[in-house]
Coordinates of C-alpha atoms in Angstrom, one line a residue:
X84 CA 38.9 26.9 2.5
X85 CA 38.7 22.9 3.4
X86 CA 35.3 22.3 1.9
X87 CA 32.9 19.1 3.2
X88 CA 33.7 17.5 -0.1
X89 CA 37.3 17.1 0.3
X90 CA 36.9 16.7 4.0
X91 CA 37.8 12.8 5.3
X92 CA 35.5 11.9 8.3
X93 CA 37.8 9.6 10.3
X94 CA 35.3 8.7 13.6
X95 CA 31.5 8.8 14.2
X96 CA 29.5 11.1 12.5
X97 CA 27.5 11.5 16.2
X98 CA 31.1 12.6 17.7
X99 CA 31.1 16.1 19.0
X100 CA 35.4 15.9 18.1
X101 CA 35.8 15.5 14.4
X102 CA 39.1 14.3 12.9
X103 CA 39.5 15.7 9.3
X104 CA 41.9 15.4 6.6
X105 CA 42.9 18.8 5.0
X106 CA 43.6 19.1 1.1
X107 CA 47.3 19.7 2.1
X108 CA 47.4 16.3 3.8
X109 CA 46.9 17.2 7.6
X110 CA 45.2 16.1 9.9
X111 CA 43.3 18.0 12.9
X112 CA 40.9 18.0 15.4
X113 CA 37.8 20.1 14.8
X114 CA 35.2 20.9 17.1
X115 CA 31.2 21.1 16.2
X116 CA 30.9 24.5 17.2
X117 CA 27.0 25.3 15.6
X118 CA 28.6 27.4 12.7
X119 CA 29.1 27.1 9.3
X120 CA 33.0 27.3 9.5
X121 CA 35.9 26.8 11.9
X122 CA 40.0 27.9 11.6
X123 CA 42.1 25.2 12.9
X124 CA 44.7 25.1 14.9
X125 CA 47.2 25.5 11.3
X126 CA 45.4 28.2 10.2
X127 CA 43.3 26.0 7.7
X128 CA 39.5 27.0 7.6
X129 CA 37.4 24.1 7.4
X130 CA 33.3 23.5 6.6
X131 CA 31.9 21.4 9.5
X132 CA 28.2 20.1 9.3
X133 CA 26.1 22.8 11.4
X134 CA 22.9 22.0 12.5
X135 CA 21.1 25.3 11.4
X136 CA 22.6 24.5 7.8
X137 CA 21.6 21.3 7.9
X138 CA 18.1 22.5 8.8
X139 CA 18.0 25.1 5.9
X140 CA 18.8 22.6 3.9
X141 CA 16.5 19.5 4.3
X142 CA 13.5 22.6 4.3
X143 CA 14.5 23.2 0.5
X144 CA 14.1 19.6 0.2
X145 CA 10.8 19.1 1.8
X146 CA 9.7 22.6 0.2
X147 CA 10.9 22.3 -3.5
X148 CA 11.1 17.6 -3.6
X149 CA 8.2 16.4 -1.4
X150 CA 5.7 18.6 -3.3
X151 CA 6.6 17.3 -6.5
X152 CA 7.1 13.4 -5.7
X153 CA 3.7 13.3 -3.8
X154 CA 1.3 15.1 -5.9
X155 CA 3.0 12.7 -9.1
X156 CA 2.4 9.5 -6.1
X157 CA -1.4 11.2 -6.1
X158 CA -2.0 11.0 -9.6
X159 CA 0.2 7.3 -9.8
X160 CA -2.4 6.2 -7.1
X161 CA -5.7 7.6 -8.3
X162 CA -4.8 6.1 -11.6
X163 CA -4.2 2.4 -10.8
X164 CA -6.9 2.4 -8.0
X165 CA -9.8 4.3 -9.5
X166 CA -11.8 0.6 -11.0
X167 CA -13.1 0.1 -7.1
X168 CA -14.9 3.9 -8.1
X169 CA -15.6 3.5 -11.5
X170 CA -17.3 -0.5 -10.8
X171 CA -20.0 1.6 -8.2
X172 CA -20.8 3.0 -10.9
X173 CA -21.6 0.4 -13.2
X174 CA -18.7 -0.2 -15.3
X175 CA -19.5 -4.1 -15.3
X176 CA -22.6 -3.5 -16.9
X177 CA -21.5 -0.8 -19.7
X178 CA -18.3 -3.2 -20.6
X179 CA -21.2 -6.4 -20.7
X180 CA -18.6 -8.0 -17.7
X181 CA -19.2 -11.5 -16.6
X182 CA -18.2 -13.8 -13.7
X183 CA -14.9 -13.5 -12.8
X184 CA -13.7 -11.0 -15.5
X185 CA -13.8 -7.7 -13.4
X186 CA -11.7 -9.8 -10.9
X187 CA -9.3 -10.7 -13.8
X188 CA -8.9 -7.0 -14.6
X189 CA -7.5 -6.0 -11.4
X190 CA -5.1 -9.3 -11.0
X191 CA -3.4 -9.1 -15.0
X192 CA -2.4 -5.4 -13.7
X193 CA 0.1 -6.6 -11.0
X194 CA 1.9 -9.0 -13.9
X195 CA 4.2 -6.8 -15.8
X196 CA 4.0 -4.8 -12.4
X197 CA 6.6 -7.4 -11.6
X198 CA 8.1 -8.3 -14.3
X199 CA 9.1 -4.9 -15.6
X200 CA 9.7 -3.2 -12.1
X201 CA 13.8 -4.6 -11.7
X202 CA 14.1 -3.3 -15.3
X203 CA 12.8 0.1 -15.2
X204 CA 14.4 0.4 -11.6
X205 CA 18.0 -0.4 -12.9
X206 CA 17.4 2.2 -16.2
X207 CA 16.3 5.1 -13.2
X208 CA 19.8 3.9 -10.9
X209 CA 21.3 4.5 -14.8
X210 CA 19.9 7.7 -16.2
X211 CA 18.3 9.2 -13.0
X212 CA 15.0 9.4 -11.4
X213 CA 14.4 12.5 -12.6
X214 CA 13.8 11.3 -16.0
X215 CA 12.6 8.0 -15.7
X216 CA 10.0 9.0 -13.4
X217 CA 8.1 11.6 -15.1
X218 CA 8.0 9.5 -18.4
X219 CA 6.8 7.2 -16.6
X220 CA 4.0 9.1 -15.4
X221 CA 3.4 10.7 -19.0
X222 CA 2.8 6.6 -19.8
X223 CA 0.7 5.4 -17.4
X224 CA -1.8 9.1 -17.8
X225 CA -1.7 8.2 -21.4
X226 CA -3.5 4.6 -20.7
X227 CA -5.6 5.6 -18.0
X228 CA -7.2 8.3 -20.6
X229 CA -7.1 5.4 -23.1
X230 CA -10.3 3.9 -20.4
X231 CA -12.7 5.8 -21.8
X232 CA -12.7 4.7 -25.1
X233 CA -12.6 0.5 -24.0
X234 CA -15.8 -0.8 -25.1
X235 CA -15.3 -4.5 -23.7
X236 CA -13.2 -6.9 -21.5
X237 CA -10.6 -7.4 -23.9
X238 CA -10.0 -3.4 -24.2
X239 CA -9.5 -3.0 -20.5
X240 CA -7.6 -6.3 -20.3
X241 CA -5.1 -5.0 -22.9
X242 CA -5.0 -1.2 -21.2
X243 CA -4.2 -2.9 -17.7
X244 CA -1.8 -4.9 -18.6
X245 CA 0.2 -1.5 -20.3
X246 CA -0.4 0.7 -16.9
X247 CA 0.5 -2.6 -15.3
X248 CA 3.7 -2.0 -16.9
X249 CA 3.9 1.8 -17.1
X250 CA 3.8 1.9 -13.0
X251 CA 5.7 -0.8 -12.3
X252 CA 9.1 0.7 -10.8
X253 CA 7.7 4.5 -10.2
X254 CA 7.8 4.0 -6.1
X255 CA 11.1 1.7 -5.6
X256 CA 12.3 4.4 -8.1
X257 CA 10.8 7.5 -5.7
X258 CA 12.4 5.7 -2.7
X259 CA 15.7 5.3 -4.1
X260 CA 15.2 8.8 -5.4
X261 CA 14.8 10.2 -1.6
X262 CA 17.6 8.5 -0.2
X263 CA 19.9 10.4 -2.2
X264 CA 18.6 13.8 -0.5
X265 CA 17.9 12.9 3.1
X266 CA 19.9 10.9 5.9
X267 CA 18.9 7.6 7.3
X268 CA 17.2 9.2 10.2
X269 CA 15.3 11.5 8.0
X270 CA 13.7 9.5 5.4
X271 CA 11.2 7.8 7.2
X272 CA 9.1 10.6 7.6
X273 CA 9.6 12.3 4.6
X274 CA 8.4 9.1 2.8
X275 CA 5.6 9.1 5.0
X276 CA 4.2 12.2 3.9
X277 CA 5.3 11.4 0.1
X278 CA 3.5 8.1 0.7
X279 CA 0.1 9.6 2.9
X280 CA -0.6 10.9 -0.8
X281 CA -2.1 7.7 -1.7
X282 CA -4.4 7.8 1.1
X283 CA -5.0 11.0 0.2
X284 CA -5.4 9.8 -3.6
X285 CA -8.1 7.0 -2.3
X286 CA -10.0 9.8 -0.6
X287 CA -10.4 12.1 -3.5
X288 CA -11.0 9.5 -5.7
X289 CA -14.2 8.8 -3.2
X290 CA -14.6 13.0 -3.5
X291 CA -14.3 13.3 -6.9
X292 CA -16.3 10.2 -7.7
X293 CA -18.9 11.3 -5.7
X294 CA -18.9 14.9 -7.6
X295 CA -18.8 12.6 -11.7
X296 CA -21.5 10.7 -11.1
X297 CA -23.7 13.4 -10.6
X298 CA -23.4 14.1 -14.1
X299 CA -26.0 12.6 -15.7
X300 CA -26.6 14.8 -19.2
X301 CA -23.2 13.7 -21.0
X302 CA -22.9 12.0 -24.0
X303 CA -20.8 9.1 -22.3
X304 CA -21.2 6.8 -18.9
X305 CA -20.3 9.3 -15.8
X306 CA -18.0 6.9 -14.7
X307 CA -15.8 7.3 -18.3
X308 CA -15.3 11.3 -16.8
X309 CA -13.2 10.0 -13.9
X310 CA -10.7 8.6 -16.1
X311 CA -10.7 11.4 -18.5
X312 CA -10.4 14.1 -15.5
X313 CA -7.6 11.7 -13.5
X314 CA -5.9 10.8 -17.2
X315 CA -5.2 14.2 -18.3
X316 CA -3.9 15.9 -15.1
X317 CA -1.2 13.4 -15.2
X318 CA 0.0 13.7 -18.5
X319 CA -0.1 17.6 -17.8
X320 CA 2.0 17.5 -14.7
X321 CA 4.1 14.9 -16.4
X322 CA 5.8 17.7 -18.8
X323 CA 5.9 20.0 -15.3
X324 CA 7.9 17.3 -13.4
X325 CA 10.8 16.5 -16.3
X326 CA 11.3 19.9 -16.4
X327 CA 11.9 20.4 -12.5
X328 CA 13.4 17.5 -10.6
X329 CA 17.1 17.6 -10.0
X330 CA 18.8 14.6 -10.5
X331 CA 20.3 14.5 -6.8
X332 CA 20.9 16.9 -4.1
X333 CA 24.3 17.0 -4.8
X334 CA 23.5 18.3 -8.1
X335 CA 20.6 20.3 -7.4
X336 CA 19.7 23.8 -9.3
X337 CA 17.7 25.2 -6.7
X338 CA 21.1 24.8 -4.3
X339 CA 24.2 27.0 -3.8
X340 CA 27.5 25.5 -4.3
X341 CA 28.1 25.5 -0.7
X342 CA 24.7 23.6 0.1
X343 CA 25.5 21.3 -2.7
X344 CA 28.9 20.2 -1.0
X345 CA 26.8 20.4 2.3
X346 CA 24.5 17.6 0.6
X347 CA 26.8 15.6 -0.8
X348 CA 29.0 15.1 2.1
X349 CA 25.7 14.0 3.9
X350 CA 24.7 11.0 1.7
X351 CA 28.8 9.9 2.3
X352 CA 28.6 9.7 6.1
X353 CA 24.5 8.9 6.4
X354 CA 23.1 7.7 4.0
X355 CA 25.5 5.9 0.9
X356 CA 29.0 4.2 0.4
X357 CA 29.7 6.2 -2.3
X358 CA 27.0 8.9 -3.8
X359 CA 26.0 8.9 -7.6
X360 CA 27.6 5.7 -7.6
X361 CA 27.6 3.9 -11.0
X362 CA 25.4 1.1 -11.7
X363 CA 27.1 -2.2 -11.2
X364 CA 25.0 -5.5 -12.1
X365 CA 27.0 -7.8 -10.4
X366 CA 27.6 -5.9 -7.5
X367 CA 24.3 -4.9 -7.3
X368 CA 22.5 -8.1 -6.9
X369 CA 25.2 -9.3 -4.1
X370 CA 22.0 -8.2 -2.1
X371 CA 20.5 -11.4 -2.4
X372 CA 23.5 -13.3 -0.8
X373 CA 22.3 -11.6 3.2
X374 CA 19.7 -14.1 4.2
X375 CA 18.0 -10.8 5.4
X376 CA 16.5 -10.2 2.0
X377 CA 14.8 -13.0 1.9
X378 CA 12.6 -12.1 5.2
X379 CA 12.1 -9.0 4.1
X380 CA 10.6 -10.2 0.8
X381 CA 8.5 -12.1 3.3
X382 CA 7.1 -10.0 5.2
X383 CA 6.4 -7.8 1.9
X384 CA 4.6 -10.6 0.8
X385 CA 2.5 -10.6 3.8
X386 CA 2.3 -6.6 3.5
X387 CA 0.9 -6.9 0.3
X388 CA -2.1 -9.1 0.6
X389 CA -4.0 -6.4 3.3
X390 CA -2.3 -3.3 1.6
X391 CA -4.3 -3.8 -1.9
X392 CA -7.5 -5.8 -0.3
X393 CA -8.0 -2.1 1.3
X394 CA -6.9 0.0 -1.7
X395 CA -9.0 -1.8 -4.2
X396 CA -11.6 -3.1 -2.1
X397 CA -12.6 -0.7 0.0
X398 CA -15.7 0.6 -1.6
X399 CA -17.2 -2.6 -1.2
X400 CA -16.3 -3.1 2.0
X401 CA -18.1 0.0 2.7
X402 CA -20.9 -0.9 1.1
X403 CA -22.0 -3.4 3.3
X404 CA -23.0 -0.4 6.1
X405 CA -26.3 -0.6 3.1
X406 CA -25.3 3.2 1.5
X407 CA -26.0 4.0 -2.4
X408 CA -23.2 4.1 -4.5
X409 CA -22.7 7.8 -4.1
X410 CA -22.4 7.5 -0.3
X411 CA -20.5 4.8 -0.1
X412 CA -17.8 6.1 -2.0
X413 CA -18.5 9.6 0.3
X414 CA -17.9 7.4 3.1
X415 CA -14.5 5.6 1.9
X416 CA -12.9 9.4 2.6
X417 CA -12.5 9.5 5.7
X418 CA -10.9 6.1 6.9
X419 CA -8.1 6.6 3.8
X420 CA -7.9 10.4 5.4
X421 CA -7.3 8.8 8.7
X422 CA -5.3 6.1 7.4
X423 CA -2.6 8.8 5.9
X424 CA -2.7 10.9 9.5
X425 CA -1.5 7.3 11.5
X426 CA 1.1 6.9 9.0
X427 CA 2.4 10.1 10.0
X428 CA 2.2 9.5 13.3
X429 CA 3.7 6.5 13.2
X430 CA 6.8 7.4 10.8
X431 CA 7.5 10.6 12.7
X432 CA 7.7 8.3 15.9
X433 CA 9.9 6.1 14.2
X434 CA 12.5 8.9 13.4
X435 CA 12.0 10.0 16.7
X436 CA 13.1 7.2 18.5
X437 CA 15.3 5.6 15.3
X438 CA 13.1 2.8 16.0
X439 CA 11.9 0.7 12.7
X440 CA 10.2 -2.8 13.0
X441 CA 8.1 -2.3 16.1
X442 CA 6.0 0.7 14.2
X443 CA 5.9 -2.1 11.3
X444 CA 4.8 -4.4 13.9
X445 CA 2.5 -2.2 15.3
X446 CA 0.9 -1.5 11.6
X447 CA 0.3 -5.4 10.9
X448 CA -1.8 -5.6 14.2
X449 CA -3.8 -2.6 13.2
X450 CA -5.0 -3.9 10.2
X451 CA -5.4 -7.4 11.6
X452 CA -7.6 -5.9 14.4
X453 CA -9.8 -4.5 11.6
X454 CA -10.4 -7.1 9.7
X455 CA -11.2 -9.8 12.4
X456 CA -13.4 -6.9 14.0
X457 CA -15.6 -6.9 11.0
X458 CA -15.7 -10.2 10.2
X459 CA -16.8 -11.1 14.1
X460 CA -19.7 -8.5 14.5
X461 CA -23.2 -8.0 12.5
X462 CA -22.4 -5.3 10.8
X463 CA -26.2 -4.3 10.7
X464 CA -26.9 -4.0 14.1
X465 CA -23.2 -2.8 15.4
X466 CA -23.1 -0.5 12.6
X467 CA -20.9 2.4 13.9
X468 CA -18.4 -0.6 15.2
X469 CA -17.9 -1.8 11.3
X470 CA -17.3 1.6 10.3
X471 CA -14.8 1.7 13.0
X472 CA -13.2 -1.2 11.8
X473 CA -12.9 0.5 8.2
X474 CA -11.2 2.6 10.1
X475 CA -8.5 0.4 11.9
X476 CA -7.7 -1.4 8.1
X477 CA -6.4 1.6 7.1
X478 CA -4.5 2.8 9.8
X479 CA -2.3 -0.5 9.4
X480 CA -1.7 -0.5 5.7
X481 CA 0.3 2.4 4.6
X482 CA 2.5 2.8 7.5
X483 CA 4.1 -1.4 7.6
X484 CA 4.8 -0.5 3.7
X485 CA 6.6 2.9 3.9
X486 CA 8.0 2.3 7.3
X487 CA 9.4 -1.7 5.8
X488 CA 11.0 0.0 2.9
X489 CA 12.5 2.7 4.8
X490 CA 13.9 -0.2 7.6
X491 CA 15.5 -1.9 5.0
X492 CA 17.1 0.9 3.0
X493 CA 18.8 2.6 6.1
X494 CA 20.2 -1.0 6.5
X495 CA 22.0 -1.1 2.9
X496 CA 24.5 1.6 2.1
X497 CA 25.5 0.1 -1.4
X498 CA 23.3 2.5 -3.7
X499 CA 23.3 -0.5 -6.4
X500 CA 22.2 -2.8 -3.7
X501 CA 19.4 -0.5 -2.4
X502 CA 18.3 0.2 -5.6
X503 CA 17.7 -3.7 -6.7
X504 CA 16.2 -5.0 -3.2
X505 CA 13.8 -1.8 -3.5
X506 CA 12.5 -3.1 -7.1
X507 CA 12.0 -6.3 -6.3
X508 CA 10.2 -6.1 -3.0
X509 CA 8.4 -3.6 -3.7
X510 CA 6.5 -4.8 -6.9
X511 CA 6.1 -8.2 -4.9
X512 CA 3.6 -6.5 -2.3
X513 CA 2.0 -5.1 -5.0
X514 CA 1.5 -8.8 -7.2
X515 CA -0.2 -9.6 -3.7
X516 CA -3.1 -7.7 -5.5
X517 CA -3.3 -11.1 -7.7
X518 CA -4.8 -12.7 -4.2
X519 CA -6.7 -9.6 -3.4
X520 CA -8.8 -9.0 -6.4
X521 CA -9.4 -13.5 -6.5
X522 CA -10.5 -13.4 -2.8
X523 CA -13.1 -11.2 -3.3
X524 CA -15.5 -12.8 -4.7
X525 CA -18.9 -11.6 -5.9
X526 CA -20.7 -14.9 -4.5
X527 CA -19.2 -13.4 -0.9
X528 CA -20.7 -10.1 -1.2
X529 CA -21.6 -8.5 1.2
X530 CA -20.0 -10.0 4.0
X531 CA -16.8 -11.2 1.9
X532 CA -15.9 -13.1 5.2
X533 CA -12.9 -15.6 3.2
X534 CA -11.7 -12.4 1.8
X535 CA -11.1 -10.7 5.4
X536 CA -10.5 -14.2 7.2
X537 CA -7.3 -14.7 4.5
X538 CA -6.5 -10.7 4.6
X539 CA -6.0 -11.0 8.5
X540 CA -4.3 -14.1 8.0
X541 CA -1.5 -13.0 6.4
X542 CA -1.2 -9.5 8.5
X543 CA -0.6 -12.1 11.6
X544 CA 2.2 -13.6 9.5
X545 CA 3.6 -10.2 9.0
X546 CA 3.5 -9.3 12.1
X547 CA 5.1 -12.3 13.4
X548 CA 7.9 -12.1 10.8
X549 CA 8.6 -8.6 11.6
X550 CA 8.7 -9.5 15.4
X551 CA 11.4 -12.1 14.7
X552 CA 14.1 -10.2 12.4
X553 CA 13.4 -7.3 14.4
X554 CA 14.5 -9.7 17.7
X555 CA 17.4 -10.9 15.4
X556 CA 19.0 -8.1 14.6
X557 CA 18.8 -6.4 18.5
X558 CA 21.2 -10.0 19.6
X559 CA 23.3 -10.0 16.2
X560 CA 24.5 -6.3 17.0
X561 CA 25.1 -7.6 20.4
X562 CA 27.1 -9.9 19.5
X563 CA 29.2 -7.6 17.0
X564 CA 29.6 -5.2 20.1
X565 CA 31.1 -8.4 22.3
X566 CA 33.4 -9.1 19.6
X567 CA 34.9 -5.5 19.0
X568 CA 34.9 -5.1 22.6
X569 CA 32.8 -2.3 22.7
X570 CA 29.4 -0.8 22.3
X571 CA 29.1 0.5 18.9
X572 CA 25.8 2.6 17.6
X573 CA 24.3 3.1 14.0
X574 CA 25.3 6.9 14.0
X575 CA 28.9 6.1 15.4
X576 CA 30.3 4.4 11.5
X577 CA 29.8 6.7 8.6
X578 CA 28.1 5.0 5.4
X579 CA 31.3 5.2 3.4
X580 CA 32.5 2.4 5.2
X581 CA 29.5 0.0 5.2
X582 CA 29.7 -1.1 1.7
X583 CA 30.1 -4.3 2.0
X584 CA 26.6 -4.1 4.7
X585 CA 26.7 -7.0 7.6
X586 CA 30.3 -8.4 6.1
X587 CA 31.8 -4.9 7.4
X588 CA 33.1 -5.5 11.4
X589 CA 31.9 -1.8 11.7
X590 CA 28.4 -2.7 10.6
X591 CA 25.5 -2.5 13.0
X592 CA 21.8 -3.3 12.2
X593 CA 19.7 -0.1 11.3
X594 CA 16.3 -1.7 13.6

């Protein structure tokens, strides 16, 4: 039996007639029958991709990968967001904080974020994901633990600049890492729900927060217990995770050799030029040659800013409704659990339609909404309204950044390529946290009106940005169509022949 890996596609991968390329050398037409195998008209039996398979298939993904990756992007988040908690709390007056310091603390996190993030990124591409990753998470539980026992500014200084580090490359590694199971037009909602963990994360921080400080008998400040509790389920599920993740589909342990062909063959034709390709510096960074990169490093810059003013910030947004600390971080849940329900809305759309920047777009002028809403009204009388607007911030936050990162990966088939445009984009929307946490100033507090005026300011940008390269690349394939002669989609060109991205004539923009 022909089997998919030895199997040459040699037209679309949409086309209902199949041309394939037996091991003896022959070449035949095959029909897309529905079933797992078809005889030819020489006799030889050939694997064709069948749609029930394929569904059997991507269900072990989502039931034995998606688990896994989220509940370690859970713990990642709770970890590096769980100050905004700990400072309702009074961490500022147990470390003797001053001025600007607290502000200081968030900002030297996102520092060796970036400069580490390309390194640790290339060593995952190197020695697999599923490696990297969990040690990476052992790391960064092992320093959020290390918290409680920080007595002053210099402690925590030092301990965020090492989870700074620690985190730096653990979700362009984790997007990477689920673009070697899932086709283009697949991943956008799987990373959704990976991703709707951090919202998820932010709303059981508020939860548990909420359930630590009630504890006022124990022998340390309640708000020490959060890091303890949050520290040591991640260096627990660390050891789990090392033990369980394959290091691609096509290598899976959980598949049968015929799935595992099944898999492979789909990364070839949707997904990569070549799967488990070996790292290749110099190929690799070719990426930064497509002016493309550059806008999209753009608009991750403008991503950032609004993405961490809400995940760090939050809390005291909140607290301008005029809660306690305990109910202001109650009331943080449910705008983060609403935030991770219009991300999936928005990414399963997006597959739905194989539509990218205008669900970007559409993110960006959610959050911008939000912010001017709140800035605009008094919040005191029109109370409901600014809780509303909490609301609105965090509906158009997590989708522009999973639903960005997914647009630009279905655009590069090069694994290298994907692999160093993901690390370095990435950990620039996060060093937008270096603005967020010096805009918000205590001397604005409450209102924190040049915080949300600047936030908004650069979601317009975004959204503006994301408008125009979407516009671009809508004319540039039509173009590419005039000059072949004919209408050519994304799904009619399989993967292993877009290596060389928008220098290929069979390349068309993934928008």
């Amino acid at each position: 039996m022909a089997i998919l890996d030895d199997a040459k596609r040699q037209v679309s991968p949409a086309s209902d007639e199949k041309r394939l390329t037996t091991e003896d050398g022959k070449t035949v037409e095959v029909n897309e029958l529905g079933k797992n195998f078809v005889v030819a008209g020489d006799g030889t039996t050939l694997a064709v991709i069948s749609p029930a398979a394929e569904r059997a298939l991507t269900r072990k993904f989502d039931i034995r990968i998606l688990p896994i990756l989220a509940i370690m992007y859970l713990f990642n988040s709770l970890d590096k967001s769980n100050l905004g908690n700990a400072k309702t709390a009074g961490l500022e007056r147990t470390l003797g904080l001053k001025g600007h310091q607290y502000n200081l603390i968030l900002s030297v996190f996102f520092v060796p974020y970036v400069l580490t993030a390309p390194f640790l990124a290339i060593l995952g591409k190197k020695y697999g994901p599923n490696r990297v990753l969990p040690l990476m998470m052992f790391c960064f539980g092992c320093f959020t633990l290390l918290v409680t026992a920080v007595m002053n500014f210099g402690g925590l200084m030092t301990i965020r600049w090492f989870l700074g580090m620690s985190e730096s490359a653990f979700f362009p590694l984790v997007i990477y890492y689920q673009t070697t199971f899932y086709r283009r037009g697949e991943l956008a909602r799987r990373l959704a729900l990976f991703y709707a963990a951090q919202s998820i994360a932010s709303a059981f921080s508020g939860l548990l927060a909420f359930g630590v400080f009630q504890i006022h008998s124990g022998s340390i400040a309640d708000w020490r217990y959060l890091f303890v509790i949050e520290g040591s389920c991640t260096v627990l599920f660390s050891f789990f995770a090392y033990w369980y993740l394959p290091q691609s589909a096509s290598v899976a342990h959980f598949l049968s050799p015929e799935e595992k062909h099944l898999a492979h063959y789909r990364m070839q034709v949707d997904s990569s030029s070549v799967v488990n390709e070996k790292f290749d510096f110099r190929e690799s960074f070719k990426i930064f040659k497509q002016p493309t990169s550059y806008v999209i490093l753009a608009i991750e810059i403008c991503l950032g800013v609004p993405l961490q003013s809400v995940q760090l910030f939050l809390p005291q947004i909140v607290a301008r409704l005029g809660y306690d600390k305990v109910k202001t971080n109650l009331y943080t849940v449910a705008p983060n659990i609403s935030g991770a329900v219009m991300l999936l809305v928005l990414a399963f759309a997006s597959d739905w339609t194989r539509w990218r920047f205008p669900f970007v777009a559409l993110g960006f002028l959610f959050t911008f909404l939000g912010m001017i809403i709140y800035v605009a009204i008094d919040v005191k009388t029109q109370l409901h309204v600014a809780y509303f607007a909490c609301f609105m911030m965090t509906w158009g936050t997590s989708a522009p950044s999973v639903l960005l990162d997914v647009w630009y990966n279905n655009n590069i088939a090069h694994e290298g390529r994907r692999v160093v445009l993901t690390s370095f984009g990435v950990p620039l929307a996060n060093l937008m946290g270096v603005v967020s946490s010096n805009i918000f100033q205590n001397k604005d507090a409450p209102k924190y009106i040049p915080a949300l005026a600047t936030t908004a300011a650069f979601g317009a940008t975004g959204l503006a940005l994301t408008l125009l390269l979407g516009a671009w690349m809508i004319i540039d394939n039509q173009r590419r169509d005039t000059k072949a002669g004919k209408k050519i989609g994304v799904r009619d060109i399989p993967t292993e022949k877009l290596r060389d991205g928008p220098e290929a004539p069979e390349f068309r923009w993934f928008y």
